[in-house]
Amino acid sequence: SDPELAQAILGNDLNKLQNIMRGRHQQRSNLRRQQEEELALLNADPFDIEAQKELKLQF
């Protein structure tokens, strides 16, 4: 259920639809980048206690 997306589609508002899709793509990209950074931190030194604590706090 996504009223904002439905309204953009049903209202034939292409600009709004594009903005919604761009925003969601940006959110997914940011999340993916953050996950990759966290994984890189973990892989850099799996015995780094501070890195492990930071990862646990984020999940």
PDB file of C-alpha atoms in Angstrom:
ATOM      1  CA  SER A   1       0.000   0.000   0.000  1.00  0.00           C
ATOM      2  CA  ASP A   2       1.594   3.213  -1.187  1.00  0.00           C
ATOM      3  CA  PRO A   3      -0.817   6.129  -1.494  1.00  0.00           C
ATOM      4  CA  GLU A   4       1.804   8.582  -2.749  1.00  0.00           C
ATOM      5  CA  LEU A   5       2.871   6.296  -5.584  1.00  0.00           C
ATOM      6  CA  ALA A   6      -0.724   5.392  -6.436  1.00  0.00           C
ATOM      7  CA  GLN A   7      -1.699   9.059  -6.592  1.00  0.00           C
ATOM      8  CA  ALA A   8       1.192   9.858  -8.940  1.00  0.00           C
ATOM      9  CA  ILE A   9       0.271   6.960 -11.233  1.00  0.00           C
ATOM     10  CA  LEU A  10      -3.478   7.531 -11.225  1.00  0.00           C
ATOM     11  CA  GLY A  11      -3.033  11.271 -11.639  1.00  0.00           C
ATOM     12  CA  ASN A  12      -0.688  10.824 -14.615  1.00  0.00           C
ATOM     13  CA  ASP A  13       1.826  13.036 -12.808  1.00  0.00           C
ATOM     14  CA  LEU A  14       5.048  11.962 -14.488  1.00  0.00           C
ATOM     15  CA  ASN A  15       7.206  14.514 -12.682  1.00  0.00           C
ATOM     16  CA  LYS A  16       5.982  13.369  -9.285  1.00  0.00           C
ATOM     17  CA  LEU A  17       6.397   9.722 -10.285  1.00  0.00           C
ATOM     18  CA  GLN A  18       9.963  10.373 -11.419  1.00  0.00           C
ATOM     19  CA  ASN A  19      10.756  12.189  -8.178  1.00  0.00           C
ATOM     20  CA  ILE A  20       9.334   9.343  -6.104  1.00  0.00           C
ATOM     21  CA  MET A  21      11.306   6.743  -8.029  1.00  0.00           C
ATOM     22  CA  ARG A  22      14.527   8.788  -7.881  1.00  0.00           C
ATOM     23  CA  GLY A  23      14.129   9.251  -4.149  1.00  0.00           C
ATOM     24  CA  ARG A  24      13.595   5.557  -3.561  1.00  0.00           C
ATOM     25  CA  HIS A  25      16.531   4.659  -5.750  1.00  0.00           C
ATOM     26  CA  GLN A  26      18.696   7.098  -3.776  1.00  0.00           C
ATOM     27  CA  GLN A  27      17.540   5.552  -0.486  1.00  0.00           C
ATOM     28  CA  ARG A  28      18.395   2.054  -1.709  1.00  0.00           C
ATOM     29  CA  SER A  29      21.778   3.233  -2.971  1.00  0.00           C
ATOM     30  CA  ASN A  30      22.561   4.895   0.355  1.00  0.00           C
ATOM     31  CA  LEU A  31      21.555   1.785   2.292  1.00  0.00           C
ATOM     32  CA  ARG A  32      23.644  -0.440   0.024  1.00  0.00           C
ATOM     33  CA  ARG A  33      26.661   1.870   0.403  1.00  0.00           C
ATOM     34  CA  GLN A  34      26.276   1.876   4.186  1.00  0.00           C
ATOM     35  CA  GLN A  35      26.080  -1.919   4.268  1.00  0.00           C
ATOM     36  CA  GLU A  36      29.179  -2.188   2.087  1.00  0.00           C
ATOM     37  CA  GLU A  37      31.067   0.179   4.398  1.00  0.00           C
ATOM     38  CA  GLU A  38      30.058  -1.864   7.434  1.00  0.00           C
ATOM     39  CA  LEU A  39      31.144  -5.073   5.759  1.00  0.00           C
ATOM     40  CA  ALA A  40      34.470  -3.510   4.786  1.00  0.00           C
ATOM     41  CA  LEU A  41      34.977  -2.439   8.403  1.00  0.00           C
ATOM     42  CA  LEU A  42      34.277  -5.949   9.609  1.00  0.00           C
ATOM     43  CA  ASN A  43      36.514  -7.537   6.986  1.00  0.00           C
ATOM     44  CA  ALA A  44      39.354  -5.097   7.635  1.00  0.00           C
ATOM     45  CA  ASP A  45      39.988  -6.599  11.063  1.00  0.00           C
ATOM     46  CA  PRO A  46      37.504  -9.172  12.365  1.00  0.00           C
ATOM     47  CA  PHE A  47      39.234  -9.083  15.768  1.00  0.00           C
ATOM     48  CA  ASP A  48      38.836  -5.308  16.242  1.00  0.00           C
ATOM     49  CA  ILE A  49      36.572  -5.166  19.289  1.00  0.00           C
ATOM     50  CA  GLU A  50      35.504  -1.559  18.666  1.00  0.00           C
ATOM     51  CA  ALA A  51      34.507  -2.335  15.067  1.00  0.00           C
ATOM     52  CA  GLN A  52      32.508  -5.333  16.265  1.00  0.00           C
ATOM     53  CA  LYS A  53      30.734  -3.196  18.873  1.00  0.00           C
ATOM     54  CA  GLU A  54      29.889  -0.578  16.257  1.00  0.00           C
ATOM     55  CA  LEU A  55      28.435  -3.188  13.924  1.00  0.00           C
ATOM     56  CA  LYS A  56      26.352  -4.717  16.717  1.00  0.00           C
ATOM     57  CA  LEU A  57      24.954  -1.296  17.605  1.00  0.00           C
ATOM     58  CA  GLN A  58      23.867  -0.740  14.015  1.00  0.00           C
ATOM     59  CA  PHE A  59      22.024  -4.044  13.721  1.00  0.00           C
TER      60      PHE A  59
END
